[in-house]
Short mmCIF file of C-alpha atoms and ligand atoms in Angstrom, two decimals:
data_model
loop_
_atom_site.label_atom_id
_atom_site.label_comp_id
_atom_site.label_asym_id
_atom_site.label_seq_id
_atom_site.Cartn_x
_atom_site.Cartn_y
_atom_site.Cartn_z
CA UNK A 1 -143.58 223.80 24.88
CA UNK A 2 -145.17 227.84 24.62
CA UNK A 3 -144.44 230.80 27.33
CA UNK A 4 -146.73 231.36 29.44
CA UNK A 5 -149.71 233.28 29.02
CA UNK A 6 -153.53 233.22 31.13
CA UNK A 7 -155.42 232.85 27.95
CA UNK A 8 -153.67 230.04 26.16
CA UNK A 9 -155.46 227.36 27.88
CA UNK A 10 -152.13 225.84 29.39
CA UNK A 11 -151.54 223.28 30.81
CA UNK A 12 -147.52 222.40 32.50
CA UNK A 13 -146.15 218.56 31.72
CA UNK A 14 -143.04 217.75 31.75
CA UNK A 15 -140.75 221.28 32.60
CA UNK A 16 -142.45 222.62 30.09
CA UNK A 17 -145.91 224.82 29.78
CA UNK A 18 -147.76 223.11 26.77
CA UNK A 19 -151.78 223.97 24.66
CA UNK A 20 -153.95 221.60 26.08
CA UNK A 21 -155.89 219.23 23.34
CA UNK A 22 -159.00 219.38 24.91
CA UNK A 23 -161.00 221.64 22.65
CA UNK A 24 -162.91 222.82 26.21
CA UNK A 25 -162.15 225.63 27.77
CA UNK A 26 -163.16 228.30 30.67
CA UNK A 27 -163.31 231.33 31.12
CA UNK A 28 -161.67 233.41 34.57
CA UNK A 29 -163.08 235.91 35.81
CA UNK A 30 -162.04 238.66 38.38
CA UNK A 31 -164.70 238.55 41.08
CA UNK A 32 -164.40 242.42 41.93
CA UNK A 33 -165.03 243.72 39.40
CA UNK A 34 -165.71 240.73 36.17
CA UNK A 35 -162.71 240.97 33.63
CA UNK A 36 -161.98 238.76 31.80
CA UNK A 37 -158.76 237.89 32.83
CA UNK A 38 -157.58 234.47 31.84
CA UNK A 39 -158.78 230.67 29.69
CA UNK A 40 -158.54 227.87 31.15
CA UNK A 41 -159.23 224.01 29.69
CA UNK A 42 -160.80 221.60 30.49
CA UNK A 43 -158.93 218.88 30.72
CA UNK A 44 -160.00 214.89 29.12
CA UNK A 45 -159.54 212.21 30.53
CA UNK A 46 -157.59 210.62 27.95
CA UNK A 47 -155.73 213.95 28.46
CA UNK A 48 -155.34 213.21 32.29
CA UNK A 49 -154.37 209.90 31.21
CA UNK A 50 -151.10 210.74 28.99
CA UNK A 51 -150.31 212.79 32.28
CA UNK A 52 -150.32 210.46 34.25
CA UNK A 53 -148.43 208.41 32.53
CA UNK A 54 -145.69 210.50 32.14
CA UNK A 55 -145.31 210.89 35.84
CA UNK A 56 -145.98 207.22 36.40
CA UNK A 57 -142.21 207.14 34.01
CA UNK A 58 -140.74 209.55 36.01
CA UNK A 59 -141.82 208.29 39.51
CA UNK A 60 -139.88 205.13 38.41
CA UNK A 61 -136.48 207.09 38.12
CA UNK A 62 -137.59 209.50 41.34
CA UNK A 63 -137.92 206.84 44.27
CA UNK A 64 -134.69 204.43 42.77
CA UNK A 65 -132.85 208.22 44.39
CA UNK A 66 -131.25 208.12 47.39
CA UNK A 67 -133.23 210.19 50.26
CA UNK A 68 -130.00 212.82 50.73
CA UNK A 69 -130.45 213.81 46.90
CA UNK A 70 -134.21 214.11 47.27
CA UNK A 71 -134.06 216.31 50.16
CA UNK A 72 -131.47 218.89 48.12
CA UNK A 73 -133.58 219.31 45.27
CA UNK A 74 -136.56 219.47 47.89
CA UNK A 75 -133.60 222.74 49.77
CA UNK A 76 -133.61 223.64 45.78
CA UNK A 77 -136.95 224.01 45.15
CA UNK A 78 -137.21 226.23 48.65
CA UNK A 79 -134.84 228.12 47.40
CA UNK A 80 -136.31 228.84 44.40
CA UNK A 81 -139.88 230.32 46.44
CA UNK A 82 -137.33 232.14 49.05
CA UNK A 83 -135.74 233.73 46.37
CA UNK A 84 -137.81 234.34 43.15
CA UNK A 85 -139.89 237.33 42.69
CA UNK A 86 -143.63 236.15 43.20
CA UNK A 87 -145.42 239.26 42.60
CA UNK A 88 -146.36 237.33 39.37
CA UNK A 89 -148.40 234.73 40.92
CA UNK A 90 -149.48 237.35 43.23
CA UNK A 91 -150.85 239.48 41.30
CA UNK A 92 -152.77 236.08 38.33
CA UNK A 93 -153.70 235.35 42.24
CA UNK A 94 -155.61 239.13 43.34
CA UNK A 95 -157.20 238.76 39.46
CA UNK A 96 -158.33 235.65 40.11
CA UNK A 97 -159.51 234.41 43.46
CA UNK A 98 -159.66 238.81 44.39
CA UNK A 99 -157.29 238.18 47.88
CA UNK A 100 -156.01 241.29 48.90
CA UNK A 101 -152.28 241.97 47.61
CA UNK A 102 -150.62 241.95 50.68
CA UNK A 103 -152.56 238.84 51.69
CA UNK A 104 -151.93 236.50 48.01
CA UNK A 105 -148.11 237.63 49.42
CA UNK A 106 -149.00 236.63 52.85
CA UNK A 107 -149.86 233.18 51.06
CA UNK A 108 -146.41 232.72 48.95
CA UNK A 109 -143.30 233.91 51.43
CA UNK A 110 -144.87 231.05 54.34
CA UNK A 111 -144.81 228.42 51.02
CA UNK A 112 -140.71 227.39 50.86
CA UNK A 113 -140.47 226.18 55.35
CA UNK A 114 -142.61 222.90 54.30
CA UNK A 115 -140.38 221.56 51.66
CA UNK A 116 -137.64 221.99 53.82
CA UNK A 117 -139.08 220.37 56.71
CA UNK A 118 -140.32 217.59 54.39
CA UNK A 119 -136.59 217.32 52.39
CA UNK A 120 -135.16 216.39 55.90
CA UNK A 121 -137.90 214.07 57.37
CA UNK A 122 -138.25 212.36 54.98
CA UNK A 123 -134.14 211.85 54.83
CA UNK A 124 -133.95 212.00 59.12
CA UNK A 125 -136.24 207.83 59.56
CA UNK A 126 -136.92 205.67 56.33
CA UNK A 127 -138.54 202.61 58.51
CA UNK A 128 -138.17 201.30 62.34
CA UNK A 129 -136.18 198.77 63.63
CA UNK A 130 -137.65 197.19 66.87
CA UNK A 131 -136.44 193.90 69.14
CA UNK A 132 -136.86 190.95 67.24
CA UNK A 133 -138.73 187.95 68.21
CA UNK A 134 -136.18 185.47 67.12
CA UNK A 135 -132.62 185.13 67.88
CA UNK A 136 -130.76 185.27 64.51
CA UNK A 137 -133.57 186.79 62.44
CA UNK A 138 -133.29 190.95 61.10
CA UNK A 139 -137.43 192.49 61.21
CA UNK A 140 -137.36 195.76 60.89
CA UNK A 141 -140.08 197.93 58.46
CA UNK A 142 -139.13 200.51 55.70
CA UNK A 143 -141.42 202.61 53.57
CA UNK A 144 -142.41 202.80 50.11
CA UNK A 145 -143.82 205.47 48.04
CA UNK A 146 -147.31 204.80 46.43
CA UNK A 147 -146.65 206.53 42.83
CA UNK A 148 -148.76 208.89 41.63
CA UNK A 149 -150.32 211.24 43.94
CA UNK A 150 -153.00 213.13 42.90
CA UNK A 151 -153.58 216.48 44.94
CA UNK A 152 -157.06 218.71 44.07
CA UNK A 153 -157.39 222.29 45.29
CA UNK A 154 -159.49 224.66 46.98
CA UNK A 155 -159.01 228.12 45.21
CA UNK A 156 -159.11 229.96 49.10
CA UNK A 157 -155.63 229.02 49.88
CA UNK A 158 -154.67 227.69 46.34
CA UNK A 159 -150.94 227.57 46.42
CA UNK A 160 -149.86 227.20 50.36
CA UNK A 161 -152.27 224.13 50.30
CA UNK A 162 -150.81 222.45 47.32
CA UNK A 163 -147.59 222.84 48.96
CA UNK A 164 -148.06 221.37 51.78
CA UNK A 165 -149.27 217.91 50.36
CA UNK A 166 -147.36 218.37 47.08
CA UNK A 167 -144.02 218.89 49.32
CA UNK A 168 -145.12 215.54 51.37
CA UNK A 169 -145.74 213.56 48.82
CA UNK A 170 -142.53 214.72 47.01
CA UNK A 171 -139.92 213.45 49.84
CA UNK A 172 -141.34 210.08 50.27
CA UNK A 173 -140.51 209.82 46.78
CA UNK A 174 -143.89 209.51 44.66
CA UNK A 175 -144.32 211.97 42.03
CA UNK A 176 -147.57 214.56 41.70
CA UNK A 177 -150.67 216.27 39.48
CA UNK A 178 -151.83 219.69 40.85
CA UNK A 179 -155.35 220.00 39.34
CA UNK A 180 -156.45 223.38 40.92
CA UNK A 181 -159.69 225.00 41.13
CA UNK A 182 -161.10 226.51 38.59
CA UNK A 183 -161.40 229.67 40.09
CA UNK A 184 -157.17 229.60 40.70
CA UNK A 185 -155.43 227.99 38.41
CA UNK A 186 -153.42 230.89 36.28
CA UNK A 187 -151.61 231.64 40.25
CA UNK A 188 -151.44 228.32 40.09
CA UNK A 189 -149.75 227.37 36.55
CA UNK A 190 -148.09 230.73 37.12
CA UNK A 191 -146.33 229.17 40.09
CA UNK A 192 -145.45 225.42 38.43
CA UNK A 193 -141.83 227.48 37.46
CA UNK A 194 -140.80 226.72 40.47
CA UNK A 195 -141.20 222.52 40.37
CA UNK A 196 -138.46 222.53 37.26
CA UNK A 197 -136.01 221.88 39.27
CA UNK A 198 -136.97 218.56 39.59
CA UNK A 199 -136.54 216.19 36.91
CA UNK A 200 -139.21 216.14 34.33
CA UNK A 201 -142.75 214.97 34.63
CA UNK A 202 -142.22 214.43 38.77
CA UNK A 203 -145.60 218.01 39.04
CA UNK A 204 -147.90 217.97 36.87
CA UNK A 205 -150.56 220.23 36.47
CA UNK A 206 -154.06 219.73 34.78
CA UNK A 207 -156.81 222.19 34.95
CA UNK A 208 -160.96 222.07 34.20
CA UNK A 209 -163.30 221.49 36.77
CA UNK A 210 -165.40 218.46 38.55
CA UNK A 211 -164.99 216.09 35.84
CA UNK A 212 -161.43 217.26 34.58
CA UNK A 213 -161.02 215.99 38.81
CA UNK A 214 -162.28 212.55 38.31
CA UNK A 215 -160.41 211.71 35.91
CA UNK A 216 -157.99 211.80 37.79
CA UNK A 217 -159.54 209.88 41.75
CA UNK A 218 -160.88 207.14 39.45
CA UNK A 219 -158.04 207.00 37.32
CA UNK A 220 -156.12 203.29 38.26
CA UNK A 221 -152.46 204.83 37.86
CA UNK A 222 -153.41 207.19 40.31
CA UNK A 223 -152.52 205.55 43.84
CA UNK A 224 -153.33 208.28 46.11
CA UNK A 225 -155.54 211.01 46.76
CA UNK A 226 -154.92 214.53 48.16
CA UNK A 227 -158.61 216.95 48.53
CA UNK A 228 -159.25 219.91 49.93
CA UNK A 229 -162.48 221.19 49.18
CA UNK A 230 -165.80 221.31 50.54
CA UNK A 231 -167.65 218.50 52.58
CA UNK A 232 -170.05 217.16 50.07
CA UNK A 233 -166.80 216.66 47.30
CA UNK A 234 -164.71 215.23 49.88
CA UNK A 235 -167.23 212.88 50.97
CA UNK A 236 -168.02 212.14 47.10
CA UNK A 237 -164.13 211.68 46.40
CA UNK A 238 -163.71 209.73 49.28
CA UNK A 239 -166.31 207.29 48.45
CA UNK A 240 -164.44 206.56 44.89
CA UNK A 241 -161.37 206.40 46.47
CA UNK A 242 -163.01 203.57 48.79
CA UNK A 243 -164.16 201.27 45.97
CA UNK A 244 -159.95 201.26 45.18
CA UNK A 245 -158.33 200.97 47.92
CA UNK A 246 -156.80 203.64 47.71
CA UNK A 247 -155.09 205.61 50.42
CA UNK A 248 -156.59 209.61 50.96
CA UNK A 249 -156.21 213.00 52.78
CA UNK A 250 -160.03 215.21 52.86
CA UNK A 251 -159.59 217.72 54.68
CA UNK A 252 -163.11 219.37 54.41
CA UNK A 253 -165.50 222.15 55.06
CA UNK A 254 -166.10 223.55 58.68
CA UNK A 255 -167.77 225.45 60.54
CA UNK A 256 -166.34 227.29 63.60
CA UNK A 257 -167.04 228.44 67.18
CA UNK A 258 -165.62 231.24 68.69
CA UNK A 259 -166.35 231.78 72.25
CA UNK A 260 -165.99 234.91 74.11
CA UNK A 261 -165.94 233.37 77.82
CA UNK A 262 -166.72 236.43 80.51
CA UNK A 263 -162.96 236.43 81.14
CA UNK A 264 -161.75 237.51 77.80
CA UNK A 265 -159.58 240.09 77.33
CA UNK A 266 -161.95 242.63 75.24
CA UNK A 267 -158.98 244.34 74.35
CA UNK A 268 -157.70 242.42 72.76
CA UNK A 269 -160.16 238.66 71.98
CA UNK A 270 -162.08 242.33 69.91
CA UNK A 271 -159.39 242.41 66.65
CA UNK A 272 -159.29 238.87 67.43
CA UNK A 273 -162.85 237.59 66.27
CA UNK A 274 -162.70 240.85 63.40
CA UNK A 275 -159.72 238.94 61.72
CA UNK A 276 -160.41 234.48 62.32
CA UNK A 277 -164.68 236.38 60.56
CA UNK A 278 -163.85 238.02 58.05
CA UNK A 279 -160.43 237.44 57.16
CA UNK A 280 -160.09 236.85 53.48
CA UNK A 281 -164.24 237.67 52.88
CA UNK A 282 -164.30 234.88 55.45
CA UNK A 283 -163.64 231.95 52.91
CA UNK A 284 -160.87 230.23 55.20
CA UNK A 285 -162.12 226.81 55.89
CA UNK A 286 -161.01 227.38 59.60
CA UNK A 287 -162.45 231.24 59.58
CA UNK A 288 -165.20 231.60 63.48
CA UNK A 289 -168.93 231.55 62.06
CA UNK A 290 -170.43 230.79 65.45
CA UNK A 291 -169.58 232.35 68.05
CA UNK A 292 -170.87 231.73 71.41
CA UNK A 293 -170.77 235.37 73.79
CA UNK A 294 -170.62 235.07 77.68
CA UNK A 295 -173.68 237.82 78.74
CA UNK A 296 -171.51 238.85 81.39
CA UNK A 297 -169.91 240.91 78.26
CA UNK A 298 -172.07 240.49 75.60
CA UNK A 299 -173.30 244.14 75.17
CA UNK A 300 -169.81 245.92 75.64
CA UNK A 301 -167.81 242.73 73.43
CA UNK A 302 -171.01 243.20 70.38
CA UNK A 303 -170.69 246.67 70.45
CA UNK A 304 -166.95 246.87 69.66
CA UNK A 305 -167.34 243.98 67.47
CA UNK A 306 -169.76 245.87 65.24
CA UNK A 307 -167.84 249.78 66.06
CA UNK A 308 -164.15 247.49 64.43
CA UNK A 309 -166.07 245.50 61.57
CA UNK A 310 -168.00 248.98 60.44
CA UNK A 311 -163.61 250.98 59.76
CA UNK A 312 -162.83 247.80 57.36
CA UNK A 313 -162.35 248.61 53.98
CA UNK A 314 -164.13 247.16 51.22
CA UNK A 315 -162.57 246.83 47.72
CA UNK A 316 -160.14 244.94 45.04
CA UNK A 317 -157.29 243.00 46.22
CA UNK A 318 -154.93 245.56 43.96
CA UNK A 319 -156.12 249.04 45.93
CA UNK A 320 -156.18 249.84 49.72
CA UNK A 321 -158.58 247.49 50.72
CA UNK A 322 -159.13 244.73 53.86
CA UNK A 323 -161.98 243.00 52.04
CA UNK A 324 -162.22 241.93 48.58
CA UNK A 325 -164.92 240.34 46.57
CA UNK A 326 -165.84 236.86 47.42
CA UNK A 327 -164.92 234.29 44.86
CA UNK A 328 -168.36 234.13 42.62
CA UNK A 329 -171.83 234.69 42.21
CA UNK A 330 -173.36 231.68 43.73
CA UNK A 331 -170.22 232.04 46.70
CA UNK A 332 -172.31 235.42 46.84
CA UNK A 333 -175.78 233.78 47.04
CA UNK A 334 -175.45 231.38 49.41
CA UNK A 335 -173.77 233.64 52.10
CA UNK A 336 -177.25 236.11 50.86
CA UNK A 337 -179.72 232.77 51.38
CA UNK A 338 -178.52 232.59 54.86
CA UNK A 339 -178.28 235.82 56.67
CA UNK A 340 -181.85 236.73 55.18
CA UNK A 341 -183.60 232.28 56.66
CA UNK A 342 -181.52 233.75 59.62
CA UNK A 343 -183.88 237.36 59.66
CA UNK A 344 -186.92 236.04 58.79
CA UNK A 345 -185.78 233.53 61.31
CA UNK A 346 -185.37 236.79 64.30
CA UNK A 347 -182.36 237.31 63.74
CA UNK A 348 -180.85 241.50 63.82
CA UNK A 349 -178.20 242.55 61.65
CA UNK A 350 -175.77 244.72 63.26
CA UNK A 351 -173.83 245.71 60.62
CA UNK A 352 -173.73 244.83 56.68
CA UNK A 353 -176.13 242.22 55.47
CA UNK A 354 -175.78 244.11 51.47
CA UNK A 355 -174.07 244.25 48.83
CA UNK A 356 -171.69 247.80 49.37
CA UNK A 357 -173.34 250.26 46.98
CA UNK A 358 -170.26 251.02 45.45
CA UNK A 359 -169.48 248.27 44.25
CA UNK A 360 -171.76 246.51 42.67
CA UNK A 361 -169.75 245.28 39.73
CA UNK A 362 -168.10 242.75 41.46
CA UNK A 363 -168.74 239.90 44.16
CA UNK A 364 -168.39 242.11 47.19
CA UNK A 365 -170.12 241.97 50.24
CA UNK A 366 -170.25 243.79 53.20
CA UNK A 367 -169.24 242.27 56.83
CA UNK A 368 -172.18 241.28 58.57
CA UNK A 369 -172.50 240.87 61.98
CA UNK A 370 -175.91 238.78 62.91
CA UNK A 371 -176.98 238.77 67.05
CA UNK A 372 -180.84 236.89 67.87
CA UNK A 373 -178.97 233.56 66.43
CA UNK A 374 -180.37 230.34 67.81
CA UNK A 375 -178.79 227.14 67.67
CA UNK A 376 -181.82 225.42 64.19
CA UNK A 377 -180.49 228.23 61.94
CA UNK A 378 -179.78 227.72 58.62
CA UNK A 379 -176.61 230.10 59.36
CA UNK A 380 -175.72 227.98 63.11
CA UNK A 381 -176.07 224.65 60.44
CA UNK A 382 -174.05 225.03 56.65
CA UNK A 383 -170.61 226.29 56.15
CA UNK A 384 -171.80 229.22 55.19
CA UNK A 385 -167.86 230.51 53.90
CA UNK A 386 -168.35 234.27 53.81
CA UNK A 387 -168.00 238.15 56.08
CA UNK A 388 -170.53 236.18 58.33
CA UNK A 389 -170.26 236.27 62.40
CA UNK A 390 -173.53 234.68 64.01
CA UNK A 391 -173.56 235.55 68.09
CA UNK A 392 -175.35 233.27 70.57
CA UNK A 393 -175.65 235.09 73.39
CA UNK A 394 -174.67 232.29 75.97
CA UNK A 395 -174.89 231.58 79.98
CA UNK A 396 -172.11 230.04 81.49
CA UNK A 397 -169.29 228.50 79.54
CA UNK A 398 -170.50 224.91 79.41
CA UNK A 399 -172.95 226.43 77.43
CA UNK A 400 -170.79 227.31 74.63
CA UNK A 401 -169.11 224.63 75.23
CA UNK A 402 -172.19 222.31 74.32
CA UNK A 403 -173.69 224.83 71.32
CA UNK A 404 -169.76 224.93 69.62
CA UNK A 405 -169.35 220.82 69.98
CA UNK A 406 -173.20 221.37 68.62
CA UNK A 407 -172.57 220.65 64.38
CA UNK A 408 -171.63 217.94 61.85
CA UNK A 409 -168.00 219.74 61.36
CA UNK A 410 -165.31 219.77 63.43
CA UNK A 411 -162.45 221.53 61.27
CA UNK A 412 -161.12 224.37 64.67
CA UNK A 413 -162.72 225.81 67.24
CA UNK A 414 -161.35 228.98 68.98
CA UNK A 415 -161.79 231.17 72.54
CA UNK A 416 -160.54 233.73 74.06
CA UNK A 417 -160.12 233.07 77.52
CA UNK A 418 -157.71 234.39 80.79
CA UNK A 419 -159.57 231.55 82.85
CA UNK A 420 -156.35 228.91 82.77
CA UNK A 421 -158.77 226.62 83.52
CA UNK A 422 -160.97 227.09 80.74
CA UNK A 423 -158.20 227.01 78.68
CA UNK A 424 -157.91 223.63 79.06
CA UNK A 425 -160.55 222.49 79.38
CA UNK A 426 -161.91 223.95 76.32
CA UNK A 427 -159.68 222.28 74.49
CA UNK A 428 -159.69 219.41 75.99
CA UNK A 429 -163.60 219.72 75.30
CA UNK A 430 -164.20 220.77 72.05
CA UNK A 431 -164.72 218.10 68.83
CA UNK A 432 -162.60 220.14 66.39
CA UNK A 433 -158.55 219.32 65.03
CA UNK A 434 -157.17 221.95 65.77
CA UNK A 435 -158.35 224.68 68.69
CA UNK A 436 -157.07 227.83 69.31
CA UNK A 437 -157.29 229.76 72.77
CA UNK A 438 -156.66 233.27 72.52
CA UNK A 439 -154.66 233.15 68.70
CA UNK A 440 -156.89 232.16 66.29
CA UNK A 441 -155.86 230.74 63.02
CA UNK A 442 -152.36 230.05 63.47
CA UNK A 443 -150.68 226.84 61.74
CA UNK A 444 -147.34 225.34 61.67
CA UNK A 445 -145.47 223.13 59.54
CA UNK A 446 -144.70 220.98 62.58
CA UNK A 447 -148.27 220.24 63.95
CA UNK A 448 -151.71 217.93 61.80
CA UNK A 449 -153.60 220.13 60.26
CA UNK A 450 -157.25 218.42 59.90
CA UNK A 451 -160.63 218.21 60.52
CA UNK A 452 -162.79 215.42 63.13
CA UNK A 453 -166.10 214.55 62.01
CA UNK A 454 -167.15 216.09 58.14
CA UNK A 455 -164.56 217.87 57.72
CA UNK A 456 -162.02 215.33 56.92
CA UNK A 457 -160.14 211.90 56.92
CA UNK A 458 -156.20 211.87 57.87
CA UNK A 459 -153.97 215.10 58.61
CA UNK A 460 -151.64 217.83 56.11
CA UNK A 461 -148.43 218.60 57.56
CA UNK A 462 -146.37 217.27 60.28
CA UNK A 463 -144.75 213.82 60.82
CA UNK A 464 -148.17 212.56 59.60
CA UNK A 465 -148.83 214.54 56.87
CA UNK A 466 -145.95 212.76 55.00
CA UNK A 467 -146.50 209.14 56.70
CA UNK A 468 -150.05 209.44 54.02
CA UNK A 469 -147.68 209.06 50.81
CA UNK A 470 -145.74 206.18 52.06
CA UNK A 471 -146.58 202.92 52.84
CA UNK A 472 -144.27 200.61 55.23
CA UNK A 473 -143.46 196.94 53.91
CA UNK A 474 -142.36 194.82 56.58
CA UNK A 475 -139.61 192.71 56.18
CA UNK A 476 -137.89 189.45 57.85
CA UNK A 477 -134.97 188.36 56.82
CA UNK A 478 -132.56 185.49 57.78
CA UNK A 479 -129.14 185.42 56.14
CA UNK A 480 -128.72 181.12 57.64
CA UNK A 481 -131.94 179.69 56.48
CA UNK A 482 -133.00 176.87 59.42
CA UNK A 483 -136.47 175.09 60.11
CA UNK A 484 -138.57 176.44 62.35
CA UNK A 485 -138.90 175.07 65.71
CA UNK A 486 -142.78 175.93 65.13
CA UNK A 487 -143.22 173.68 61.81
CA UNK A 488 -144.99 171.22 60.75
CA UNK A 489 -144.82 168.19 61.40
CA UNK A 490 -146.30 169.22 64.95
CA UNK A 491 -143.84 166.11 67.70
CA UNK A 492 -146.41 164.68 70.45
CA UNK A 493 -145.58 166.59 72.46
CA UNK A 494 -147.91 169.24 71.01
CA UNK A 495 -150.67 167.53 70.79
CA UNK A 496 -150.98 166.98 74.61
CA UNK A 497 -148.69 169.04 76.44
CA UNK A 498 -150.90 171.77 75.62
CA UNK A 499 -147.92 173.46 74.81
CA UNK A 500 -148.92 174.97 71.53
CA UNK A 501 -147.26 178.37 69.66
CA UNK A 502 -149.19 180.52 68.31
CA UNK A 503 -147.23 182.54 65.76
P1 LIG B 601 -164.70 222.70 45.77
O1 LIG B 601 -165.53 221.43 47.21
O2 LIG B 601 -165.84 223.73 45.39
O3 LIG B 601 -163.58 222.50 45.03
C1 LIG B 601 -162.06 222.02 45.60
C2 LIG B 601 -161.96 221.27 44.55
O4 LIG B 601 -162.71 220.11 44.64
C3 LIG B 601 -161.39 222.01 43.02
O5 LIG B 601 -160.57 221.10 42.16
C4 LIG B 601 -162.59 221.31 42.41
O6 LIG B 601 -162.76 222.03 40.68
C5 LIG B 601 -162.26 220.03 42.39
N1 LIG B 601 -164.20 218.95 42.37
C6 LIG B 601 -165.07 219.30 42.20
N2 LIG B 601 -166.25 218.29 41.97
C7 LIG B 601 -164.81 217.68 42.20
C8 LIG B 601 -165.34 215.75 41.94
N3 LIG B 601 -166.82 215.90 41.53
N4 LIG B 601 -164.53 215.47 42.11
C9 LIG B 601 -163.68 215.71 41.76
N5 LIG B 601 -163.49 216.80 42.24
C10 LIG B 601 -163.98 217.96 42.17
O7 LIG B 601 -163.37 223.81 46.70
P2 LIG B 601 -163.99 225.79 47.14
O8 LIG B 601 -165.11 225.43 47.26
O9 LIG B 601 -162.94 225.61 46.15
O10 LIG B 601 -162.75 225.62 48.59
C11 LIG B 601 -164.04 225.71 49.61
C12 LIG B 601 -163.97 224.91 50.59
O11 LIG B 601 -163.02 224.37 51.32
C13 LIG B 601 -164.77 225.33 52.18
O12 LIG B 601 -165.51 224.14 52.20
C14 LIG B 601 -163.45 224.64 52.96
O13 LIG B 601 -163.34 225.26 53.98
C15 LIG B 601 -162.91 224.04 52.37
N6 LIG B 601 -161.43 224.01 52.63
C16 LIG B 601 -160.73 223.22 53.67
C17 LIG B 601 -159.61 222.98 54.34
C18 LIG B 601 -158.68 222.13 55.00
O14 LIG B 601 -157.48 222.27 55.14
N7 LIG B 601 -159.93 221.96 55.68
C19 LIG B 601 -158.93 224.01 53.93
C20 LIG B 601 -159.30 225.07 52.97
C21 LIG B 601 -160.26 225.42 52.08
#
């Protein structure tokens, strides 16, 4: 056991911090200035198995707890988050991820309700008691936990996305092992303090990259997987899980469309688009990346969008800025590649399109607006996951809907319009797991979150988010044993009357 120290290569096990046994490590660099902010362990398969085995033991007790008691403890976690000092976790998130401080605090301040929500939902309804098919037979179904769930997390919302699935998994009676992104392991480890209320071993955290993640996914002792991250990694995890018939929620990437109709209220649409394109430097799974703007309002929209974007302040997350750095050098290189490709193929840079001259130390990039973009450009086919808004001019609302759906992704989609008809048509036509009309990016603990097409399988939050971590068992209990009329031997009547009984 040791105290939390960002440089000590820690894991969280049995409600305590321990120095990892693994000699392999990863230096955590601050994306705003490349300072060395901490060191994490790259946990080995052997260490991962040790942690899983401890979680498995702890789950044996937890699964026997009654739902009321589990709910009581989940409410205590929520209270600990609400009443606790979140500033150190937020500070670490800023230092390792580059997120502006108000957004880090905002993320943490929204984590408690999901624990309360699932605490009560799991208590409210533990199965199904339908009408029976045989008089005197008790026929029902109850939920059971899977065992130990692995939670493989992305860098962009390291804590809240983890809470969505950990809360559901605990409420369903499982133990959890969290594997944060290499870029956000320090804040995740520090957040583990709030789980010390639980019986030891129920929520644990191991650190590392792809190999540590794979060790979890492929372990025979992991019974369910919650993954949030890129399509490429999500697909490989889905394949691994399928091989073992292991349930998996895959929340993958997107390249969300944003439609600006000719009926859009531009005074609202412009600030809404600046937020949905550039919030967290465009590193939100549901950031608007592909813009389809009606020709009737195109010039005015582009002019105002560019003007407002140019006012955004770029800088380190602990200073007064709206736009922080990208998380890594490779993330910035991808953005640069997509912009260069678009320009080579005829697009115009309306603003941005460069590393800010005053901020060459970290991985900053100016919020960039491209016009003259066509559907075949790489920026329209790949997820840029950076501060890039690519705009196409469209002649009609129908053309916008067609182009919006012309993608392998299907996470979210947004539109600004004051036409009721367009609002409902967009909701019904857009091929995405979430559609926002005049209010992009918002989520709701009580509504399912997840994507269509390549953007994922399964849902987090809402009732479906809980069901992902529990399995049903049908029960038929006849307290008075009786020979049933359809058992062997069949009577002659049955052979000759054609009245055969079907199960
Ligand atoms: P990523 O796919 O690179 O990594 C996600 C996690 O998977 C990390 O913890 C990483 O270490 C781990 N990992 C990498 N290779 C692995 C492997 N082979 N086996 C097991 N684990 C492995 O994603 P990222 O860069 O951290 O996050 C950005 C991506 O996440 C974007 O594509 C974004 O759209 C997506 N995202 C989706 C949602 C959603 O709800 N759909 C939410 C947030 C982020």
